[in-house]
Each structure stands twice: as C-alpha cells, then as structure tokens.
Coordinates of C-alpha atoms and ligand atoms in Angstrom, one line a residue:
X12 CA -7.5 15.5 27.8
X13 CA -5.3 12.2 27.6
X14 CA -6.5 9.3 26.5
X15 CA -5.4 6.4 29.0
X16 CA -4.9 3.7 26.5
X17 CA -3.5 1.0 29.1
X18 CA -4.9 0.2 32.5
X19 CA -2.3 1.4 35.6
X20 CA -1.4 -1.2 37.1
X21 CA 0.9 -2.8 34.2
X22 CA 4.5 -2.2 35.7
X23 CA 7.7 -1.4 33.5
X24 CA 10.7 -0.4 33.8
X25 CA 13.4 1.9 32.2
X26 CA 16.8 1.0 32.0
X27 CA 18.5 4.2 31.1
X28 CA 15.7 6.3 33.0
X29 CA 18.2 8.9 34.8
X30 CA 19.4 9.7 31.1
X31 CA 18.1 13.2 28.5
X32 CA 15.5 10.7 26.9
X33 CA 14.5 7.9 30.0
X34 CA 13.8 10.7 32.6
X35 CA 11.2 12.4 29.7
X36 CA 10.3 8.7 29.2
X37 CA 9.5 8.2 32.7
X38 CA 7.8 11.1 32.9
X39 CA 5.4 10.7 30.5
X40 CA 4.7 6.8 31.7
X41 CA 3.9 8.2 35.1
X42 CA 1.5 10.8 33.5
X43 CA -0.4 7.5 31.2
X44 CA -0.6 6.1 34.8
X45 CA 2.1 3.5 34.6
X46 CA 3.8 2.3 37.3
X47 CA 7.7 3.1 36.7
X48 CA 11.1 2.3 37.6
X49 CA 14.1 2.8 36.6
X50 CA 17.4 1.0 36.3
X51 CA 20.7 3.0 35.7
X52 CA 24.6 3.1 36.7
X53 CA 23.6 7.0 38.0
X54 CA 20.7 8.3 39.9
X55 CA 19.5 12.4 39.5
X56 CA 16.8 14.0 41.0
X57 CA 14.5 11.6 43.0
X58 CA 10.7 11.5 41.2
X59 CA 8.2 10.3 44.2
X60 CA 6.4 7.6 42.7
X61 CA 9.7 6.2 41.0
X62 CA 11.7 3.1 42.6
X63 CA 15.0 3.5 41.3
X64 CA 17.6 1.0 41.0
X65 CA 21.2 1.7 40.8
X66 CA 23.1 -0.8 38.5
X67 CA 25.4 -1.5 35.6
X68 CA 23.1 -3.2 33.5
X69 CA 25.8 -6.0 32.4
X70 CA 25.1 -7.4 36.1
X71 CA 22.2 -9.7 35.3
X72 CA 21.9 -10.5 39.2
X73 CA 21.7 -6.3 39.7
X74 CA 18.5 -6.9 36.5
X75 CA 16.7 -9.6 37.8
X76 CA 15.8 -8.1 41.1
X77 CA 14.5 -5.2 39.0
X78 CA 13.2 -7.1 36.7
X79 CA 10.4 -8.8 39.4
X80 CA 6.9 -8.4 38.6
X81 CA 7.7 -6.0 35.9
X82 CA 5.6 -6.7 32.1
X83 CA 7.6 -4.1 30.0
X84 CA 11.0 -3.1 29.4
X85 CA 12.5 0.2 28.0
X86 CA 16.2 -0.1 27.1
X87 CA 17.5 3.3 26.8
X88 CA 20.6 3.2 28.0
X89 CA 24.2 3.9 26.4
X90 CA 27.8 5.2 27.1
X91 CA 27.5 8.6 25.2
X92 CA 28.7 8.8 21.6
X93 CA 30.9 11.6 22.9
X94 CA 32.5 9.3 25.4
X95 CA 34.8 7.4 22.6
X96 CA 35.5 4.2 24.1
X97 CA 35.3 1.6 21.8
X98 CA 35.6 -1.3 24.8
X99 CA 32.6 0.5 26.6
X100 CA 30.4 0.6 24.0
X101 CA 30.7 -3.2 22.9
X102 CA 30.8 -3.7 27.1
X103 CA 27.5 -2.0 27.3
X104 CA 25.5 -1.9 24.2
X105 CA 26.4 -5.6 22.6
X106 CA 27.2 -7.7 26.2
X107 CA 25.1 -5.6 28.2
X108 CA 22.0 -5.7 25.7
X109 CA 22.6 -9.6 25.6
X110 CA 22.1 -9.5 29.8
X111 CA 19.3 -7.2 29.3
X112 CA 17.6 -9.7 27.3
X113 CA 18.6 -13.0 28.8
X114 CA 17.6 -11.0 31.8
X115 CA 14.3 -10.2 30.6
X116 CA 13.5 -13.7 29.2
X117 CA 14.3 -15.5 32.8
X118 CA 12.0 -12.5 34.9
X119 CA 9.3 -13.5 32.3
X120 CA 9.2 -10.0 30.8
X121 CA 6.6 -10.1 28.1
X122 CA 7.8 -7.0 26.1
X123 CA 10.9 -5.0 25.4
X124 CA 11.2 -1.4 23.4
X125 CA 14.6 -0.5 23.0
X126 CA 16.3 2.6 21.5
X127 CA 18.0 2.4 18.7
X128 CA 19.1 5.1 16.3
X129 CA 18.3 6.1 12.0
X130 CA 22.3 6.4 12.4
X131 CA 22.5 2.5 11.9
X132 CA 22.0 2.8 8.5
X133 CA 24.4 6.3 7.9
X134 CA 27.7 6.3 5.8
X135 CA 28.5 9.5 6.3
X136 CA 26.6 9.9 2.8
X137 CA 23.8 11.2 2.1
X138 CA 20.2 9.7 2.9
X139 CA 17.0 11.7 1.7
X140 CA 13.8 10.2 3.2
X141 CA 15.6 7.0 4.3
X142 CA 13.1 3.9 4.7
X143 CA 13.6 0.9 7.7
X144 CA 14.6 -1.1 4.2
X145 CA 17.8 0.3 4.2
X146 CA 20.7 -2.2 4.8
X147 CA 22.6 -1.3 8.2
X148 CA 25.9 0.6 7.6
X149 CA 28.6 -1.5 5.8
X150 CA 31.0 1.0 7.4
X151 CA 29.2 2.8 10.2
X152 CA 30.1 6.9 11.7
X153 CA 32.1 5.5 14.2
X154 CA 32.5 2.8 17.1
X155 CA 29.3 3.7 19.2
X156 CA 27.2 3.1 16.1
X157 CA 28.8 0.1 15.1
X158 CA 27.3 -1.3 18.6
X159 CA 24.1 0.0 17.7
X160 CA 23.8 -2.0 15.0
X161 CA 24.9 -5.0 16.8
X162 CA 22.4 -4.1 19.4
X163 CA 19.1 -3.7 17.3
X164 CA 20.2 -6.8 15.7
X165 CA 20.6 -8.5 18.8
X166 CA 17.0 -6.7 20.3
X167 CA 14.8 -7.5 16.8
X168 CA 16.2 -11.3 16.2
X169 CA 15.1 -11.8 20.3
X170 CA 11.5 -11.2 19.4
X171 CA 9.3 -14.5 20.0
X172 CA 5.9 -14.9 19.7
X173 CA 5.7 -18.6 20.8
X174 CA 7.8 -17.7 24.0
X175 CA 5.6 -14.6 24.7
X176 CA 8.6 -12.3 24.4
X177 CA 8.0 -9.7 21.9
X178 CA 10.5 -6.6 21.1
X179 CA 10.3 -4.0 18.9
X180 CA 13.0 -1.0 17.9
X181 CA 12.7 2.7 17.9
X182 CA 15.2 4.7 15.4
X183 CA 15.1 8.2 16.8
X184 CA 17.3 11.3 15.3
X185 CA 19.2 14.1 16.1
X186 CA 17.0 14.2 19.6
X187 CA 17.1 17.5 21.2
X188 CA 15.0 19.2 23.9
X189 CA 15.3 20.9 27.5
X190 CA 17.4 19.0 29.9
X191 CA 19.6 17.4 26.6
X192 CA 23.5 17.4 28.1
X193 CA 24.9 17.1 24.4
X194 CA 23.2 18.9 21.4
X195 CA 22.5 22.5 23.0
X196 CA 26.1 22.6 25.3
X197 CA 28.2 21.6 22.6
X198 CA 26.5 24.1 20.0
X199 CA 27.1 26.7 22.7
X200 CA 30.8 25.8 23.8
X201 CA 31.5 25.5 20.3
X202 CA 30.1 29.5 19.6
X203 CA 31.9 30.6 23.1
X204 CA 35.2 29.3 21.8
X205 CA 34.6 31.4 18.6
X206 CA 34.2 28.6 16.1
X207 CA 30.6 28.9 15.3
X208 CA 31.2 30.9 11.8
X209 CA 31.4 28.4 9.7
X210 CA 28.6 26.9 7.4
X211 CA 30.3 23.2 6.2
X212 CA 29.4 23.1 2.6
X213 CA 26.4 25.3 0.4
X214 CA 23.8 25.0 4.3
X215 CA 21.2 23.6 2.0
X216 CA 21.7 19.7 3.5
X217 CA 18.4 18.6 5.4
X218 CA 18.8 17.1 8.5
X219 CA 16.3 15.0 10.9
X220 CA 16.2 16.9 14.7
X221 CA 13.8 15.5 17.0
X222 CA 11.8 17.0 19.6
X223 CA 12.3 15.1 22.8
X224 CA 8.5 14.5 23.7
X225 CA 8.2 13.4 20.2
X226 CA 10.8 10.4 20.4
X227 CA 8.4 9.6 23.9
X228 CA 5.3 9.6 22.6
X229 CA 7.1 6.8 20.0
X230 CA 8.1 4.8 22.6
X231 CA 5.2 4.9 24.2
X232 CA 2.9 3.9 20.6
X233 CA 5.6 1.1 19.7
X234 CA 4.6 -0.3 23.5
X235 CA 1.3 -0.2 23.5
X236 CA 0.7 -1.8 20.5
X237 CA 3.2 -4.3 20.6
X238 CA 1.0 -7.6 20.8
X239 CA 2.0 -11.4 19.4
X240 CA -0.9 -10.6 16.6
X241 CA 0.4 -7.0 15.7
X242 CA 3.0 -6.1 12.4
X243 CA 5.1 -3.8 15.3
X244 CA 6.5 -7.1 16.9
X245 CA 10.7 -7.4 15.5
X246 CA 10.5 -4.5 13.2
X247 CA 12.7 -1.0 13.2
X248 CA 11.0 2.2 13.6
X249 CA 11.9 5.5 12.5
X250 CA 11.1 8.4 14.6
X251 CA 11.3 11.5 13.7
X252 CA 9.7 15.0 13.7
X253 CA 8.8 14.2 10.1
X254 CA 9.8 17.7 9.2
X255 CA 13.6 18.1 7.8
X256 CA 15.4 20.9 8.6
X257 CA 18.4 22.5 6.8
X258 CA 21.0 21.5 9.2
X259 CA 22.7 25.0 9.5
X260 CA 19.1 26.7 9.8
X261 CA 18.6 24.3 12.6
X262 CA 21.8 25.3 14.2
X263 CA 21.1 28.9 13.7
X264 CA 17.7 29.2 15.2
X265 CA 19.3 27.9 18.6
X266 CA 22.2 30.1 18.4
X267 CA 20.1 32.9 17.5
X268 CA 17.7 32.1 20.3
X269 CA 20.2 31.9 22.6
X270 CA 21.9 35.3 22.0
X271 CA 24.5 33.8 19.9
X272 CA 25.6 35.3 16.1
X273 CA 24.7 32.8 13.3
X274 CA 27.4 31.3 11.1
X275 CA 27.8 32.8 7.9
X276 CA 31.1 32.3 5.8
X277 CA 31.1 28.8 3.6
X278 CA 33.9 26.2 4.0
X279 CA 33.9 23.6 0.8
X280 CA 32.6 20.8 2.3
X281 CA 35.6 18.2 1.3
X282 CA 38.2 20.2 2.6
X283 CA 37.0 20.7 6.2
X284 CA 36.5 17.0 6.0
X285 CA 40.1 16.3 4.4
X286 CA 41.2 18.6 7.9
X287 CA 38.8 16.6 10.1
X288 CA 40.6 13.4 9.0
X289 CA 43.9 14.8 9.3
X290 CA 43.4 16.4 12.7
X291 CA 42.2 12.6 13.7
X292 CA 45.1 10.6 12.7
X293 CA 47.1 13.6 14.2
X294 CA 45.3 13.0 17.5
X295 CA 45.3 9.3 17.2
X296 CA 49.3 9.4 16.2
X297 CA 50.1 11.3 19.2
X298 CA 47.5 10.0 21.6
X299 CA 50.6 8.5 23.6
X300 CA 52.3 11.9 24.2
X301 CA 49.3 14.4 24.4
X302 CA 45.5 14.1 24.8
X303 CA 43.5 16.7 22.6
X304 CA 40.0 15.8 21.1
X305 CA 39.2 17.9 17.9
X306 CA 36.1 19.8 17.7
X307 CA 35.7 18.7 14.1
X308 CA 35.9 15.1 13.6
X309 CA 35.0 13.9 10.1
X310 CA 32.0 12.0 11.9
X311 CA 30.5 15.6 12.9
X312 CA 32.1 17.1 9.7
X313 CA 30.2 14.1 7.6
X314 CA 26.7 14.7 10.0
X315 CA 27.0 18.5 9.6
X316 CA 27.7 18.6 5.7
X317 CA 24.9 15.9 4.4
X318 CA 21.7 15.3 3.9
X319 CA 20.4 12.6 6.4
X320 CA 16.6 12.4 7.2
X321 CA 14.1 9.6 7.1
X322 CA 10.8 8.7 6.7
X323 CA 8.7 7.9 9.2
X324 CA 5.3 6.5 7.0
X325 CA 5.9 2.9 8.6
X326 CA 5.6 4.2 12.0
X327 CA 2.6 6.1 10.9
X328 CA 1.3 3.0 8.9
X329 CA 1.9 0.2 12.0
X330 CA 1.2 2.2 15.2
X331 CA -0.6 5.8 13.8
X332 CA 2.2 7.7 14.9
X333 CA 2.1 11.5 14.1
X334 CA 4.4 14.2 16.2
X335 CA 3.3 16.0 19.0
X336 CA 5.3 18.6 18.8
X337 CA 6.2 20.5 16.2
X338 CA 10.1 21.6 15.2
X339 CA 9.0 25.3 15.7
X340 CA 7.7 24.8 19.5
X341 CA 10.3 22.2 20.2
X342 CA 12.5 24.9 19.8
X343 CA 11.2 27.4 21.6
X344 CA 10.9 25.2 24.4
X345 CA 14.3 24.3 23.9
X346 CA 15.6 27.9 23.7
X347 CA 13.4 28.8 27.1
X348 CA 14.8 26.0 28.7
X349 CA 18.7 26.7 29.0
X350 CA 18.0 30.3 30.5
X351 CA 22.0 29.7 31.9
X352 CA 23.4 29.3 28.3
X353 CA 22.2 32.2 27.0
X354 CA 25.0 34.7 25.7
X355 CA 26.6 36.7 28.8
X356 CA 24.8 34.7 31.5
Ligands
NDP404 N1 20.6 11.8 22.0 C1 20.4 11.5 20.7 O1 20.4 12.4 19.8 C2 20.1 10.1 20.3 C3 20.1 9.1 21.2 N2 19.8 7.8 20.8 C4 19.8 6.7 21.8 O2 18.9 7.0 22.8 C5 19.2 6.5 24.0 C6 19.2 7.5 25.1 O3 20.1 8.6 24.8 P1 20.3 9.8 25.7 O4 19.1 10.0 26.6 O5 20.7 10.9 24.8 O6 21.6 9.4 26.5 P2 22.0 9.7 28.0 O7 23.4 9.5 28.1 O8 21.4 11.0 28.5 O9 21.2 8.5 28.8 C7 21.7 7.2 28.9 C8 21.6 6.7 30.4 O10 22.1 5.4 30.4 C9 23.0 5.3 31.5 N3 24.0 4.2 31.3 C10 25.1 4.2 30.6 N4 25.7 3.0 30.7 C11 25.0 2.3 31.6 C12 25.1 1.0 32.1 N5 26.2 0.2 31.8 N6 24.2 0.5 33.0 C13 23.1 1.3 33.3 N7 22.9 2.5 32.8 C14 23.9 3.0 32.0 C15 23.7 6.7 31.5 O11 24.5 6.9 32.6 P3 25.8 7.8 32.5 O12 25.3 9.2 32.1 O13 26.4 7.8 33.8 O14 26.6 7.2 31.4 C16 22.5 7.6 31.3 O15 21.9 7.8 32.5 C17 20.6 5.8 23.8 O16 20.4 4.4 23.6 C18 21.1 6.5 22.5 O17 21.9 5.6 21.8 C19 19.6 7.5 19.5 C20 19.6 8.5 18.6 C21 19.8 9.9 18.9
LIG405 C1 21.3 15.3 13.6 C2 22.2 14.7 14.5 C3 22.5 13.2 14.3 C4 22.6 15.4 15.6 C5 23.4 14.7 16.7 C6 23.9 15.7 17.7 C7 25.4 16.0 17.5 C8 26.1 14.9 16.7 C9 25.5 17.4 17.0 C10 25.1 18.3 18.1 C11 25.9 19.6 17.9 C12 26.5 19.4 16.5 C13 27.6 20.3 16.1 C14 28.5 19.9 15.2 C15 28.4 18.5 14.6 C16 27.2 17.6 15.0 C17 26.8 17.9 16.5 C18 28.0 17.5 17.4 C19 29.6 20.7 14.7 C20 30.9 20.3 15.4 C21 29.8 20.6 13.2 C22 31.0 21.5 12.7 C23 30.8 22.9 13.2 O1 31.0 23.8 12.5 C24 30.5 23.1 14.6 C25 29.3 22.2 15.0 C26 28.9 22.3 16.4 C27 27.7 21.6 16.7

C-alpha cells in the first residue's frame, strides 16, 4: 500500500512533464493524489486528469498563467544533450531557468525542485563515490553541462526562507528506463550499425545508471520535505540507484537482453579518445562544407572509459531516501519495455 504523505489538493506543476523523466514524474504525482500540470514546448499522449500547457518556458507571460494557484514547481525541462546547440542550451537552461524563477517568485510559488545532474561536477576524470562537496566542473563534458551548472547555481542561490520561496536540487545519473528516447535507441543504433564490439579501456570502470522510478521517487522525497525549517532547503542531491555498475556490464546486459551480441575486443582507452578528439576538430573544421556527427565523441569516449558514480548518503541522511527499484529489475523492465528494438524486429 502507499503511503499518502501529502493531502490532494496541493497543486504543482511540471515544466518538462511531456519529457522521459516529467511524464514518470507526473505519473507518479497523480498516483500520491496530486493535482498536476504540466508546462512544455511539446505535448504527447493526453493523461485525463492532466491540464497541459504548451509553452516555451522563456515566455514568463506563457508561466504565469500556469503558474496560478499552483504551490510547487518541478523544473525538468532541457534541450537534449544530444541536440548540441550551445545558444539553446544557455537560451533555455540559464535565461529560461531565470524566467522560471522570477516566474515562480511573482505567482507566489512556495517551492521549486529542479533537475540537475552528478555530471556538474564531471571532468571527464574519474569520480569514485563522489560527494555534493565536490566543486562544480572547472572545465565541464561539454556545452549542455556547462548550463547545468549555471542553472543549479542559479536554482540553489534562489532559495529564501524569509520570502517563503524555498528550492532544492536533484543530481540524478545515467537515467534509464522504458519510454527513455536516448540511452536504449542509441545503444541499439550504435549495435545495428555494427560498432558495438568495442569495450573502451580494461571494462572494469563503474558507472552510476538510474532506474527511472528511482530518480521520481527523489523528486518526490526532496518535495515533500522541503520546508523553511528543514536541512533539504538550497542543497544538491545526489540520486542514484546507489549500486555502481561496470559500465560495459551495464551496456551488455541491455544488449544481451535485447538480442544483441555483447562487445568483446579492448581498445586502449587513450587512443580511442586521441580518435574522438580528432574526429571532432575534423567535424568542427569542416562543419562549413559537410555535416557528420561522430558516434564517438571524447565526451562519450571520456563517460564510457571512467569511473564516475556518487554517493547518495546525504540524500539518505536529509530526506531517508533509499531506491525503489533495484538495477536488476530496472533492467528487466527496461529490456520488456522496447519489445520494437529487439534484434530482427
Ligand atoms: N536523461 C538523463 O540521463 C539525465 C537527465 N537529466 C536532466 O533531467 C531532466 C529531464 O531529462 P529527460 O527527461 O531525459 O529529457 P527529455 O528531453 O525527455 O525531457 C525534457 C522535456 O523538456 C522539454 N523542453 C525543452 N526545452 C523546453 C522549453 N524551452 N520550454 C519548455 N519545455 C522544453 C522537451 O521538449 P522537446 O523534447 O521538444 O525538446 C522535453 O519534453 C533534464 O533537465 C536533464 O538535464 C540529468 C541527468 C541525467
Ligand atoms: C552514465 C551516463 C551519464 C549515461 C548517459 C547516457 C549516454 C551519454 C550514454 C547512452 C548510450 C551510451 C553509449 C556510448 C557513450 C555514452 C552513451 C551515449 C558509446 C557511444 C560509447 C562508445 C561506444 O563504444 C559506443 C557507446 C554506445 C552507447
């Protein structure tokens, strides 16, 4: 049975909520008895009980009126990291996260969770239980994360307790699940097209992957007990399945599920990434002539050959957050749910 920790009529809404993680979010708010809408620049399927409201969310006028009446705020919304648009992503996540919040304060929206990501404190180096502590990335991955840090800045240094407007972060990781556009389709396009063979360096690095319902149930904690009297209110969060997985096993078990062959044959780590780089300014030099994007870029090279997970004990300390789901189900679930990707569907 569920515990219903909050009465139903508190009102929040989702910005992001036709996205992989706001449309689980949403889900799971409606199921705690919350009443839900969502804000987004794109609408999928219609959920009954769900007022949707179609907007980019650097229109503050397009916020406000979804903003009326409404307590709680989840920011979940991005330009995809895949997207590689360095003027969207400072459009969106560092202007558009400003609106959200000047937004926010003028509707007289009492708290705001946004989604952040453990990449705002990756180098491409390695990280092995990485703690909240961490100082933000010196040199970030790339462009998209760069605005993440701006944006968590911007979210935590918000947080007011005189003004009533509290916020808190959530770091999530490697997020995967059923209905995830990124993770599972490029892992299979990338076996289709034959280049799933490879294992970047020895395949020992351990690697943070999160079951969806897991970075929910999160979001949902860091809400709940975000109160002018509680630690949560301005801090980071890591979430996490708290259970690091060797990145290539990780890779495997999907592929393997799927139908797929596992990769086998070692590359040396610092030479696929010497190519990656290479390949990049090769791309970037003749971006003017012709358009190709590389499947290896050093930024997947560098998250497919490291060690990068995180620890979640301040999550577990502040809110008493545990996972839900563990990695073994959240892959099964995952597997069962892409029935059309499967090998010779
Ligand atoms: N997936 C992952 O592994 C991780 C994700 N995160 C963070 O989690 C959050 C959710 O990610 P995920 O669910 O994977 O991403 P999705 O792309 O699936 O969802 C994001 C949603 O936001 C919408 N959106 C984008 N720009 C705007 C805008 N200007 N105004 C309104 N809506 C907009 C998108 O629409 P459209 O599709 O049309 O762009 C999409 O519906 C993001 O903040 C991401 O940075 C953090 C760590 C890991
Ligand atoms: C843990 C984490 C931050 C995951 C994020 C998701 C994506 C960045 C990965 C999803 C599929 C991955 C993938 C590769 C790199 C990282 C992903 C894009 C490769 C390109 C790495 C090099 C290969 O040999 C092929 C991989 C395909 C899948």
């Amino acid at each position: 049975m569920t515990t219903r920790l909050r009465p139903s009529n508190k009102r929040c809404l989702v910005i992001g909520g036709s996205g992989f993680l706001g449309r689980h979010l949403v889900e799971k708010l409606l199921d705690r008895g919350y009443s839900v809408s969502v804000f987004d620049i794109c609408q999928n399927d219609e959920l009954p009980s769900v007022t949707f409201h179609q907007g980019d969310l650097c229109d503050k006028q397009a916020l406000l009126s979804a903003l009326k009446d409404v307590s709680l705020v989840f920011h979940c919304a991005s330009p995809a990291p895949a997207s590689d648009n360095r003027e969207l992503f400072e459009r969106v996540n560092i202007q558009g996260t400003s609106t959200v919040i000047q937004a926010c304060k003028e509707a007289g929206v009492q708290k705001m969770v946004l989604t952040s990501s453990a990449s705002v404190v990756f180098e491409g180096k390695d990280i092995k239980n990485g703690k909240e502590s961490l100082p933000y990335a010196k040199k970030p991955i790339d462009y998209y994360t760069q605005t993440k840090i701006m944006q968590e800045k911007l979210v935590l240094e918000a947080c007011d307790r005189e003004s009533g407007f509290l916020t808190v972060a959530i770091r999530p990781h490697g997020i995967f699940g059923p209905r995830d556009p990124q993770l599972v389709p490029i892992l299979v396009d990338t076996a289709c097209r034959g280049k799933m063979k490879f294992i970047i360096g020895d395949g020992t690095n351990l690697v943070d992957f999160t079951f969806v319902e897991n970075v929910v149930h999160g979001h949902v904690l860091a809400a709940e007990r975000l109160k002018a009297d509680s630690s949560v209110c301005g801090k980071a969060y890591h979430i996490t399945n708290d259970e690091p997985i060797r990145f290539w096993d990780f890779m495997s078990e999907i592929l393997v599920g799927l139908g797929y062959p596992a990769p086998r044959y070692h590359l040396p780590y610092l030479f696929v990434y010497g190519l990656a780089l290479l390949l990049w300014m090769l791309a970037l030099l003749l971006r003017p002539l012709i358009s190709f994007k590389p499947t290896f870029t050093p930024m997947r090279v560098a998250l497919a050959g490291t060690h990068h997970y995180y620890s979640c004990d301040r999550a577990k300390d502040d809110m008493g957050y545990t996972p839900v789901v563990s990695l073994k189900e959240g892959i099964k679930r995952t597997v069962e749910s892409y029935p059309h990707l499967r090998r010779g569907a």
